[in-house]
Short mmCIF file of C-alpha atoms in Angstrom, two decimals:
data_model
loop_
_atom_site.label_atom_id
_atom_site.label_comp_id
_atom_site.label_asym_id
_atom_site.label_seq_id
_atom_site.Cartn_x
_atom_site.Cartn_y
_atom_site.Cartn_z
CA MET A 1355 -16.48 -7.53 -30.36
CA THR A 1356 -19.27 -8.31 -28.14
CA GLY A 1357 -21.26 -5.17 -28.42
CA PHE A 1358 -21.45 -4.09 -24.74
CA PHE A 1359 -20.62 -0.44 -25.50
CA LYS A 1360 -22.44 1.06 -22.97
CA GLU A 1361 -21.33 -1.23 -20.26
CA ILE A 1362 -17.49 -0.68 -21.37
CA LEU A 1363 -18.26 3.10 -21.28
CA MET A 1364 -19.72 2.99 -17.77
CA LEU A 1365 -16.80 0.82 -16.24
CA LEU A 1366 -14.17 3.37 -17.93
CA LEU A 1367 -16.21 6.45 -16.18
CA ILE A 1368 -16.41 4.64 -12.89
CA VAL A 1369 -12.69 3.37 -12.93
CA SER A 1370 -11.55 6.81 -13.99
CA VAL A 1371 -13.58 8.98 -11.34
CA HIS A 1372 -12.14 6.39 -8.79
CA GLU A 1373 -8.41 6.81 -9.86
CA LEU A 1374 -8.95 10.84 -9.95
CA GLY A 1375 -9.88 10.62 -6.42
CA HIS A 1376 -6.98 9.06 -5.39
CA ILE A 1377 -4.82 11.66 -7.59
CA LEU A 1378 -6.74 14.76 -6.39
CA MET A 1379 -6.05 13.81 -2.59
CA ALA A 1380 -2.46 12.88 -3.40
CA ARG A 1381 -1.74 16.34 -5.08
CA ARG A 1382 -3.45 18.06 -2.07
CA PHE A 1383 -0.61 16.39 -0.12
CA ASN A 1384 2.23 17.24 -2.94
CA TRP A 1385 2.57 13.53 -3.41
CA ARG A 1386 4.73 12.61 -6.26
CA ILE A 1387 2.43 10.77 -8.95
CA ARG A 1388 3.92 8.52 -11.33
CA LYS A 1389 1.32 7.14 -13.43
CA ILE A 1390 -2.64 5.94 -13.56
CA MET A 1391 -3.30 2.61 -15.28
CA LEU A 1392 -6.46 1.97 -16.49
CA MET A 1393 -7.32 -1.76 -17.41
CA PRO A 1394 -10.47 -4.08 -18.30
CA PHE A 1395 -10.73 -4.75 -14.57
CA GLY A 1396 -9.92 -1.76 -13.10
CA GLY A 1397 -7.41 0.93 -12.53
CA ILE A 1398 -4.07 1.40 -10.51
CA ALA A 1399 -2.77 4.90 -9.45
CA GLU A 1400 0.94 4.57 -8.74
CA MET A 1401 2.93 6.94 -6.70
CA ASP A 1402 6.51 7.59 -6.13
CA GLU A 1403 6.13 7.33 -2.42
CA TYR A 1404 7.81 4.72 -0.24
CA GLY A 1405 6.26 4.90 3.10
CA ASN A 1406 7.54 7.72 4.79
CA ARG A 1407 4.64 9.93 4.43
CA PRO A 1408 2.30 10.26 7.42
CA ALA A 1409 -0.01 7.35 7.81
CA LYS A 1410 -3.01 9.46 7.97
CA GLU A 1411 -2.29 11.21 4.41
CA GLU A 1412 -1.81 7.41 3.16
CA ILE A 1413 -5.42 6.44 4.66
CA LEU A 1414 -7.25 9.45 3.25
CA VAL A 1415 -5.42 8.63 -0.14
CA ALA A 1416 -6.44 5.09 0.10
CA VAL A 1417 -10.26 5.97 0.97
CA SER A 1418 -10.66 9.04 -1.26
CA GLY A 1419 -11.02 6.42 -4.26
CA PRO A 1420 -13.72 4.33 -2.76
CA LEU A 1421 -15.65 7.55 -1.71
CA GLN A 1422 -16.11 8.77 -5.24
CA HIS A 1423 -18.70 5.80 -5.74
CA LEU A 1424 -20.97 7.11 -3.26
CA TRP A 1425 -21.94 10.52 -5.11
CA MET A 1426 -21.82 8.64 -8.31
CA ILE A 1427 -24.65 6.52 -6.80
CA GLY A 1428 -26.36 9.43 -5.33
CA LEU A 1429 -26.21 11.28 -8.92
CA SER A 1430 -27.77 8.20 -10.69
CA PHE A 1431 -30.72 8.07 -8.30
CA LEU A 1432 -31.29 11.82 -9.14
CA LEU A 1433 -30.87 11.41 -12.67
CA LEU A 1434 -33.29 8.48 -12.64
CA GLY A 1435 -36.40 8.85 -14.74
CA SER A 1436 -34.73 11.41 -17.20
CA ALA A 1437 -35.14 11.17 -20.84
CA PHE A 1438 -31.25 9.85 -21.05
CA TRP A 1439 -31.20 7.83 -18.16
CA THR A 1440 -33.46 4.90 -18.04
CA GLU A 1441 -33.92 2.36 -15.02
CA ALA A 1442 -32.00 -0.08 -16.85
CA ASP A 1443 -29.27 2.34 -16.88
CA HIS A 1444 -29.44 3.25 -13.48
CA GLN A 1445 -29.56 -0.71 -12.30
CA LEU A 1446 -26.31 -1.32 -14.50
CA PHE A 1447 -24.77 1.57 -13.14
CA LEU A 1448 -25.49 0.91 -9.41
CA PHE A 1449 -24.43 -2.71 -10.26
CA HIS A 1450 -20.90 -1.85 -11.19
CA ASN A 1451 -20.45 1.03 -8.76
CA ILE A 1452 -21.37 -1.49 -6.00
CA ALA A 1453 -19.31 -4.45 -7.42
CA ILE A 1454 -15.88 -2.17 -7.73
CA LEU A 1455 -16.27 -0.45 -4.43
CA LEU A 1456 -16.61 -3.69 -2.69
CA PHE A 1457 -13.96 -5.39 -4.34
CA ASN A 1458 -11.66 -2.62 -4.08
CA LEU A 1459 -12.27 -2.65 -0.31
CA LEU A 1460 -10.78 -6.14 -0.02
CA PRO A 1461 -7.60 -6.52 2.05
CA VAL A 1462 -5.49 -7.63 -0.69
CA LEU A 1463 -2.77 -5.81 -2.34
CA PRO A 1464 -2.50 -3.48 -4.61
CA LEU A 1465 -6.31 -2.77 -4.01
CA ASP A 1466 -7.38 -0.19 -1.87
CA GLY A 1467 -8.35 -2.26 1.13
CA GLY A 1468 -4.81 -3.91 1.49
CA LYS A 1469 -3.04 -0.27 0.89
CA LEU A 1470 -5.79 0.97 3.81
CA LEU A 1471 -4.90 -2.20 5.96
CA PHE A 1472 -0.83 -1.61 5.70
CA SER A 1473 -1.43 2.29 6.29
CA LEU A 1474 -3.28 1.57 9.83
CA GLN A 1475 -0.63 -1.34 10.66
CA SER A 1476 2.24 1.04 9.91
CA TYR A 1477 0.78 3.81 12.35
CA VAL A 1478 1.26 1.35 15.15
CA LEU A 1479 3.76 -1.17 14.25
CA PRO A 1480 7.48 -0.64 12.79
CA PHE A 1481 7.26 -0.36 9.09
CA HIS A 1482 8.98 -3.97 8.46
CA LYS A 1483 6.63 -5.85 10.53
CA ALA A 1484 3.59 -3.99 9.37
CA TYR A 1485 4.47 -4.93 5.90
CA GLN A 1486 5.10 -8.52 6.33
CA SER A 1487 1.78 -8.84 8.09
CA THR A 1488 0.01 -6.98 5.55
CA PHE A 1489 1.69 -9.14 2.73
CA ILE A 1490 0.48 -12.28 4.92
CA LEU A 1491 -3.11 -11.22 5.05
CA SER A 1492 -3.06 -10.26 1.72
CA PHE A 1493 -2.04 -13.77 0.52
CA VAL A 1494 -4.79 -15.42 2.61
CA CYS A 1495 -7.33 -13.51 1.52
CA LEU A 1496 -6.26 -13.85 -1.91
CA THR A 1497 -6.29 -17.67 -1.61
CA ALA A 1498 -9.64 -17.61 -0.35
CA LEU A 1499 -11.29 -15.45 -3.28
CA SER A 1500 -9.41 -17.70 -5.42
CA PHE A 1501 -10.99 -20.99 -4.26
CA LEU A 1502 -14.46 -19.24 -3.65
CA SER A 1503 -14.21 -18.06 -7.26
CA LEU A 1504 -13.11 -21.50 -8.60
CA PHE A 1505 -16.14 -23.44 -6.87
CA MET A 1506 -18.78 -20.34 -7.50
CA LEU A 1507 -17.73 -18.70 -10.68
CA PRO A 1508 -15.23 -21.21 -12.67
CA PHE A 1509 -15.70 -20.17 -16.08
CA HIS A 1510 -16.05 -16.21 -15.31
CA LEU A 1511 -13.45 -14.54 -17.63
CA ASN A 1512 -13.27 -11.23 -16.00
CA LEU A 1513 -12.75 -12.81 -12.53
CA ILE A 1514 -10.03 -15.17 -13.75
CA MET A 1515 -8.31 -11.94 -15.37
CA VAL A 1516 -8.53 -10.18 -12.02
CA THR A 1517 -7.43 -13.08 -9.69
CA THR A 1518 -4.63 -13.81 -12.31
CA PHE A 1519 -3.34 -10.28 -12.12
CA LEU A 1520 -3.42 -9.82 -8.20
CA TRP A 1521 -1.16 -13.16 -8.21
CA VAL A 1522 1.16 -11.75 -10.39
CA HIS A 1523 1.16 -8.49 -8.33
CA GLN A 1524 1.72 -10.75 -4.97
CA TYR A 1525 4.37 -12.69 -6.76
CA LEU A 1526 6.13 -9.55 -7.65
CA GLU A 1527 5.41 -7.98 -3.97
CA TRP A 1528 7.28 -10.76 -2.50
CA LYS A 1529 10.24 -10.68 -4.88
CA GLN A 1530 10.62 -6.61 -4.33
CA ARG A 1531 9.94 -6.53 -0.61
CA HIS A 1532 13.61 -6.17 0.32
CA TYR A 1533 13.99 -3.47 -2.26
CA HIS A 1534 10.69 -1.63 -0.72
CA PHE A 1535 12.32 -1.59 2.62
CA LEU A 1536 15.24 -0.40 1.28
CA ARG A 1537 13.80 2.69 -0.33
CA PHE A 1538 12.08 3.15 2.59
CA LEU A 1539 15.24 3.41 4.82
CA LEU A 1540 17.14 5.37 2.20
CA GLU A 1541 14.21 8.16 1.88
CA ARG A 1542 13.98 7.88 5.68
CA LYS A 1543 17.68 8.77 5.86
CA HIS A 1544 17.17 11.87 3.86
CA ILE A 1545 13.78 13.32 4.49
CA LYS A 1546 13.15 14.65 8.12
CA ARG A 1547 10.25 15.27 9.71
CA GLU A 1548 8.98 15.86 13.07
CA ARG A 1549 7.95 12.35 15.03
CA LYS A 1550 7.74 11.13 18.36
CA ASP A 1551 10.53 9.55 20.11
CA TYR A 1552 10.13 5.99 21.06
CA GLN A 1553 12.70 3.36 22.44
CA VAL A 1554 13.18 -0.39 22.01
CA ASP A 1555 15.30 -2.83 24.41
CA VAL A 1556 17.33 -4.90 21.99
CA SER A 1557 20.32 -7.14 22.73
CA PRO A 1558 23.91 -5.73 22.19
CA ALA A 1559 24.38 -9.20 20.01
CA LEU A 1560 21.75 -7.75 17.55
CA THR A 1561 23.19 -7.11 14.14
CA VAL A 1562 22.45 -3.46 12.42
CA ALA A 1563 20.61 -5.13 9.58
CA GLU A 1564 18.08 -6.80 12.13
CA ALA A 1565 17.97 -3.42 14.16
CA VAL A 1566 16.65 -1.28 11.38
CA LYS A 1567 13.70 -3.91 11.50
CA ASN A 1568 12.40 -1.71 14.37
CA VAL A 1569 12.21 1.66 12.14
CA HIS A 1570 8.93 3.21 12.82
CA ARG A 1571 7.40 5.46 10.20
CA GLU A 1572 5.53 7.68 12.43
CA LYS A 1573 8.23 8.02 15.35
CA GLU A 1574 12.04 8.15 15.78
CA LEU A 1575 13.77 5.31 17.06
CA THR A 1576 16.24 5.23 19.79
CA LEU A 1577 17.69 1.78 20.75
CA LEU A 1578 18.33 1.09 24.14
CA ILE A 1579 21.03 -1.64 25.23
CA ASN A 1580 21.69 -2.98 28.75
CA LYS A 1581 19.16 -0.45 30.11
CA LYS A 1582 21.67 2.56 29.63
CA GLN A 1583 23.52 2.54 26.46
CA VAL A 1584 21.74 4.25 23.37
CA ILE A 1585 22.02 4.36 19.64
CA HIS A 1586 19.87 6.67 17.65
CA GLU A 1587 18.05 6.07 14.48
CA LYS A 1588 20.23 8.44 12.51
CA VAL A 1589 23.54 6.44 13.58
CA LEU A 1590 21.78 3.22 13.01
CA LEU A 1591 20.95 4.21 9.30
CA ASP A 1592 24.44 5.20 8.74
CA ALA A 1593 25.78 1.94 9.92
CA PHE A 1594 23.26 0.28 7.76
CA PHE A 1595 24.23 1.76 4.47
CA ASP A 1596 28.02 0.90 5.08
CA ARG A 1597 28.02 -2.48 3.68
CA TYR A 1598 30.87 -3.53 6.01
CA LYS A 1599 28.68 -2.68 9.09
CA GLN A 1600 25.63 -4.10 8.15
CA THR A 1601 26.46 -7.55 9.59
CA GLN A 1602 28.14 -6.41 12.72
CA PRO A 1603 26.57 -6.57 16.18
CA LEU A 1604 25.29 -3.09 18.06
CA SER A 1605 27.85 -3.74 20.54
CA ARG A 1606 30.70 -2.95 17.95
CA LEU A 1607 28.85 -0.04 16.92
CA LEU A 1608 28.60 1.52 20.39
CA GLN A 1609 32.45 0.74 20.84
CA GLY A 1610 33.46 2.32 17.63
CA ASP A 1611 36.19 -0.53 16.72
CA TRP A 1612 35.09 -0.83 13.04
#
Protein backbone atom coordinates (compact mmCIF):
# COMPACT_ATOMS: atom_id res chain seq x y z
CA MET A 1 0.00 0.00 0.00
CA THR A 2 2.87 2.40 0.71
CA GLY A 3 4.99 1.35 -2.27
CA PHE A 4 8.00 0.10 -0.27
CA PHE A 5 8.33 -3.05 -2.38
CA LYS A 6 12.13 -3.15 -2.34
CA GLU A 7 12.26 -2.74 1.44
CA ILE A 8 9.68 -5.49 2.00
CA LEU A 9 11.55 -7.88 -0.30
CA MET A 10 14.82 -7.14 1.50
CA LEU A 11 13.25 -7.76 4.91
CA LEU A 12 11.64 -10.98 3.70
CA LEU A 13 14.97 -12.21 2.32
CA ILE A 14 16.93 -11.29 5.48
CA VAL A 15 14.38 -12.81 7.86
CA SER A 16 14.08 -15.98 5.75
CA VAL A 17 17.85 -16.53 5.64
CA HIS A 18 18.05 -15.84 9.40
CA GLU A 19 15.41 -18.46 10.21
CA LEU A 20 16.88 -20.97 7.76
CA GLY A 21 20.15 -20.65 9.68
CA HIS A 22 18.33 -21.91 12.79
CA ILE A 23 16.61 -24.67 10.84
CA LEU A 24 19.76 -26.01 9.17
CA MET A 25 21.60 -26.22 12.50
CA ALA A 26 18.57 -27.83 14.16
CA ARG A 27 18.35 -30.44 11.38
CA ARG A 28 22.03 -31.22 11.87
CA PHE A 29 21.21 -32.25 15.46
CA ASN A 30 18.00 -34.07 14.37
CA TRP A 31 15.73 -31.69 16.24
CA ARG A 32 11.98 -31.93 15.75
CA ILE A 33 11.02 -28.82 13.77
CA ARG A 34 7.43 -27.65 14.09
CA LYS A 35 7.16 -24.60 11.82
CA ILE A 36 8.66 -21.29 10.72
CA MET A 37 6.55 -18.14 11.08
CA LEU A 38 7.46 -15.11 8.97
CA MET A 39 5.89 -11.87 10.19
CA PRO A 40 6.16 -8.21 9.10
CA PHE A 41 8.68 -7.55 11.87
CA GLY A 42 10.65 -10.79 11.92
CA GLY A 43 10.32 -14.55 12.16
CA ILE A 44 10.23 -17.41 14.65
CA ALA A 45 11.42 -20.98 14.13
CA GLU A 46 9.43 -23.23 16.47
CA MET A 47 10.98 -26.50 17.59
CA ASP A 48 9.22 -29.41 19.26
CA GLU A 49 11.93 -29.64 21.92
CA TYR A 50 11.49 -29.13 25.66
CA GLY A 51 14.90 -28.51 27.17
CA ASN A 52 16.38 -31.99 27.20
CA ARG A 53 18.78 -31.44 24.34
CA PRO A 54 22.34 -30.57 25.41
CA ALA A 55 22.79 -26.88 26.19
CA LYS A 56 25.64 -26.74 23.65
CA GLU A 57 23.21 -27.73 20.89
CA GLU A 58 20.72 -25.05 21.95
CA ILE A 59 23.47 -22.44 21.98
CA LEU A 60 24.59 -23.38 18.46
CA VAL A 61 21.00 -23.35 17.15
CA ALA A 62 20.40 -19.94 18.79
CA VAL A 63 23.51 -18.26 17.35
CA SER A 64 23.22 -19.83 13.88
CA GLY A 65 20.50 -17.32 12.94
CA PRO A 66 22.39 -14.12 13.85
CA LEU A 67 25.55 -15.48 12.18
CA GLN A 68 23.79 -15.43 8.80
CA HIS A 69 23.79 -11.63 8.87
CA LEU A 70 27.58 -11.53 8.77
CA TRP A 71 27.93 -13.22 5.39
CA MET A 72 24.95 -11.30 3.99
CA ILE A 73 26.63 -8.01 4.96
CA GLY A 74 29.89 -9.22 3.41
CA LEU A 75 28.08 -10.20 0.21
CA SER A 76 26.52 -6.74 0.00
CA PHE A 77 29.99 -5.16 0.13
CA LEU A 78 31.17 -7.47 -2.67
CA LEU A 79 28.19 -6.58 -4.85
CA LEU A 80 28.62 -2.85 -4.23
CA GLY A 81 29.18 -1.02 -7.49
CA SER A 82 27.58 -3.65 -9.72
CA ALA A 83 24.86 -2.71 -12.18
CA PHE A 84 22.00 -4.10 -10.06
CA TRP A 85 23.30 -3.18 -6.57
CA THR A 86 23.62 0.55 -5.95
CA GLU A 87 25.02 2.44 -2.97
CA ALA A 88 21.44 3.14 -1.85
CA ASP A 89 20.60 -0.60 -1.99
CA HIS A 90 23.74 -1.40 -0.01
CA GLN A 91 22.99 1.15 2.71
CA LEU A 92 19.40 -0.02 3.04
CA PHE A 93 20.41 -3.69 3.12
CA LEU A 94 23.13 -2.90 5.67
CA PHE A 95 20.71 -1.01 7.90
CA HIS A 96 18.11 -3.80 7.93
CA ASN A 97 20.73 -6.49 8.60
CA ILE A 98 22.32 -4.65 11.51
CA ALA A 99 18.94 -3.65 12.96
CA ILE A 100 17.59 -7.22 12.87
CA LEU A 101 20.88 -8.64 14.17
CA LEU A 102 21.09 -6.28 17.16
CA PHE A 103 17.38 -6.55 17.94
CA ASN A 104 17.48 -10.37 17.94
CA LEU A 105 20.41 -10.37 20.37
CA LEU A 106 18.37 -8.56 23.05
CA PRO A 107 17.95 -10.84 26.12
CA VAL A 108 14.18 -11.00 25.65
CA LEU A 109 12.12 -14.15 25.00
CA PRO A 110 11.45 -15.41 22.31
CA LEU A 111 14.32 -13.56 20.62
CA ASP A 112 17.63 -15.33 20.03
CA GLY A 113 19.24 -13.35 22.85
CA GLY A 114 16.61 -14.62 25.29
CA LYS A 115 17.04 -18.21 24.12
CA LEU A 116 20.82 -17.89 24.35
CA LEU A 117 20.51 -16.48 27.88
CA PHE A 118 18.36 -19.43 28.95
CA SER A 119 20.71 -21.98 27.37
CA LEU A 120 23.73 -20.48 29.12
CA GLN A 121 21.95 -20.36 32.48
CA SER A 122 20.58 -23.89 32.19
CA TYR A 123 24.12 -25.10 31.56
CA VAL A 124 25.04 -24.20 35.16
CA LEU A 125 21.67 -23.96 36.97
CA PRO A 126 18.74 -26.37 37.46
CA PHE A 127 16.16 -26.10 34.69
CA HIS A 128 13.44 -24.54 36.84
CA LYS A 129 15.72 -21.88 38.31
CA ALA A 130 17.25 -21.06 34.91
CA TYR A 131 13.77 -20.70 33.39
CA GLN A 132 12.56 -18.37 36.15
CA SER A 133 15.73 -16.28 36.07
CA THR A 134 15.55 -15.93 32.27
CA PHE A 135 11.91 -14.86 32.43
CA ILE A 136 12.64 -12.19 35.06
CA LEU A 137 15.57 -10.77 33.06
CA SER A 138 13.46 -10.89 29.89
CA PHE A 139 10.65 -9.00 31.64
CA VAL A 140 13.04 -6.31 32.95
CA CYS A 141 14.69 -5.82 29.55
CA LEU A 142 11.35 -5.66 27.72
CA THR A 143 10.06 -3.10 30.23
CA ALA A 144 13.16 -0.95 29.63
CA LEU A 145 12.77 -1.34 25.85
CA SER A 146 9.11 -0.32 26.05
CA PHE A 147 9.88 2.84 28.02
CA LEU A 148 12.72 3.78 25.65
CA SER A 149 10.53 3.29 22.59
CA LEU A 150 7.71 5.24 24.25
CA PHE A 151 9.87 8.30 24.89
CA MET A 152 12.21 8.17 21.88
CA LEU A 153 9.96 6.85 19.08
CA PRO A 154 6.36 7.10 20.35
CA PHE A 155 4.74 6.89 16.89
CA HIS A 156 6.93 4.23 15.25
CA LEU A 157 4.32 1.72 14.04
CA ASN A 158 6.75 -1.15 13.47
CA LEU A 159 8.25 -0.74 16.95
CA ILE A 160 4.77 -0.68 18.49
CA MET A 161 3.92 -3.94 16.70
CA VAL A 162 7.14 -5.59 17.86
CA THR A 163 6.83 -4.57 21.52
CA THR A 164 3.14 -5.58 21.55
CA PHE A 165 4.03 -9.01 20.15
CA LEU A 166 6.80 -9.44 22.73
CA TRP A 167 4.49 -8.47 25.61
CA VAL A 168 1.88 -10.97 24.42
CA HIS A 169 4.59 -13.62 24.30
CA GLN A 170 5.76 -12.70 27.83
CA TYR A 171 2.22 -13.15 29.12
CA LEU A 172 1.84 -16.52 27.39
CA GLU A 173 5.28 -17.61 28.58
CA TRP A 174 4.37 -16.82 32.19
CA LYS A 175 0.95 -18.44 31.89
CA GLN A 176 2.43 -21.66 30.45
CA ARG A 177 5.52 -21.85 32.69
CA HIS A 178 4.21 -24.85 34.64
CA TYR A 179 3.28 -26.64 31.41
CA HIS A 180 6.80 -26.12 30.00
CA PHE A 181 8.37 -27.48 33.18
CA LEU A 182 6.06 -30.52 33.14
CA ARG A 183 6.95 -31.23 29.50
CA PHE A 184 10.64 -31.02 30.40
CA LEU A 185 10.21 -33.49 33.29
CA LEU A 186 8.02 -35.86 31.27
CA GLU A 187 10.49 -35.95 28.39
CA ARG A 188 13.35 -36.30 30.87
CA LYS A 189 11.61 -39.36 32.34
CA HIS A 190 11.56 -41.17 29.00
CA ILE A 191 14.65 -39.87 27.17
CA LYS A 192 17.96 -41.01 28.59
CA ARG A 193 21.47 -39.85 27.75
CA GLU A 194 24.84 -39.82 29.46
CA ARG A 195 25.07 -37.10 32.12
CA LYS A 196 27.38 -36.27 34.96
CA ASP A 197 26.12 -37.05 38.46
CA TYR A 198 25.56 -34.31 40.99
CA GLN A 199 24.25 -34.36 44.55
CA VAL A 200 22.03 -31.85 46.31
CA ASP A 201 21.55 -31.77 50.09
CA VAL A 202 17.85 -31.40 50.91
CA SER A 203 15.60 -31.61 53.94
CA PRO A 204 13.51 -34.76 54.45
CA ALA A 205 10.50 -32.45 54.90
CA LEU A 206 10.84 -31.18 51.31
CA THR A 207 7.95 -32.32 49.12
CA VAL A 208 8.40 -34.32 45.94
CA ALA A 209 6.95 -31.41 43.88
CA GLU A 210 9.56 -29.02 45.30
CA ALA A 211 12.42 -31.51 45.01
CA VAL A 212 12.02 -31.94 41.23
CA LYS A 213 12.91 -28.26 40.82
CA ASN A 214 16.52 -29.37 41.39
CA VAL A 215 16.57 -31.43 38.17
CA HIS A 216 19.40 -30.23 35.94
CA ARG A 217 19.37 -30.63 32.16
CA GLU A 218 23.10 -31.39 32.02
CA LYS A 219 23.42 -33.60 35.10
CA GLU A 220 21.82 -36.62 36.75
CA LEU A 221 20.27 -35.65 40.08
CA THR A 222 20.85 -37.47 43.36
CA LEU A 223 19.17 -36.08 46.47
CA LEU A 224 21.18 -36.49 49.66
CA ILE A 225 19.13 -36.55 52.85
CA ASN A 226 20.67 -36.35 56.31
CA LYS A 227 24.11 -36.87 54.73
CA LYS A 228 23.49 -40.61 54.29
CA GLN A 229 20.21 -41.47 52.54
CA VAL A 230 19.85 -40.93 48.80
CA ILE A 231 17.00 -40.65 46.31
CA HIS A 232 17.91 -41.04 42.67
CA GLU A 233 16.37 -38.97 39.91
CA LYS A 234 14.37 -41.84 38.39
CA VAL A 235 12.68 -42.62 41.71
CA LEU A 236 11.92 -38.93 42.22
CA LEU A 237 10.37 -38.51 38.76
CA ASP A 238 8.27 -41.67 39.17
CA ALA A 239 6.92 -40.27 42.42
CA PHE A 240 6.28 -36.85 40.89
CA PHE A 241 4.09 -38.27 38.13
CA ASP A 242 2.01 -40.14 40.73
CA ARG A 243 -0.53 -37.50 41.78
CA TYR A 244 -0.88 -39.05 45.23
CA LYS A 245 2.83 -38.62 45.94
CA GLN A 246 3.55 -35.13 44.58
CA THR A 247 2.71 -33.33 47.82
CA GLN A 248 4.29 -35.93 50.11
CA PRO A 249 7.60 -35.25 51.91
CA LEU A 250 10.76 -37.05 50.82
CA SER A 251 10.87 -38.85 54.17
CA ARG A 252 7.83 -40.90 53.13
CA LEU A 253 9.45 -41.66 49.79
CA LEU A 254 12.42 -43.10 51.67
CA GLN A 255 10.20 -45.19 53.94
CA GLY A 256 7.97 -46.41 51.14
CA ASP A 257 4.84 -46.18 53.32
CA TRP A 258 2.44 -44.81 50.75
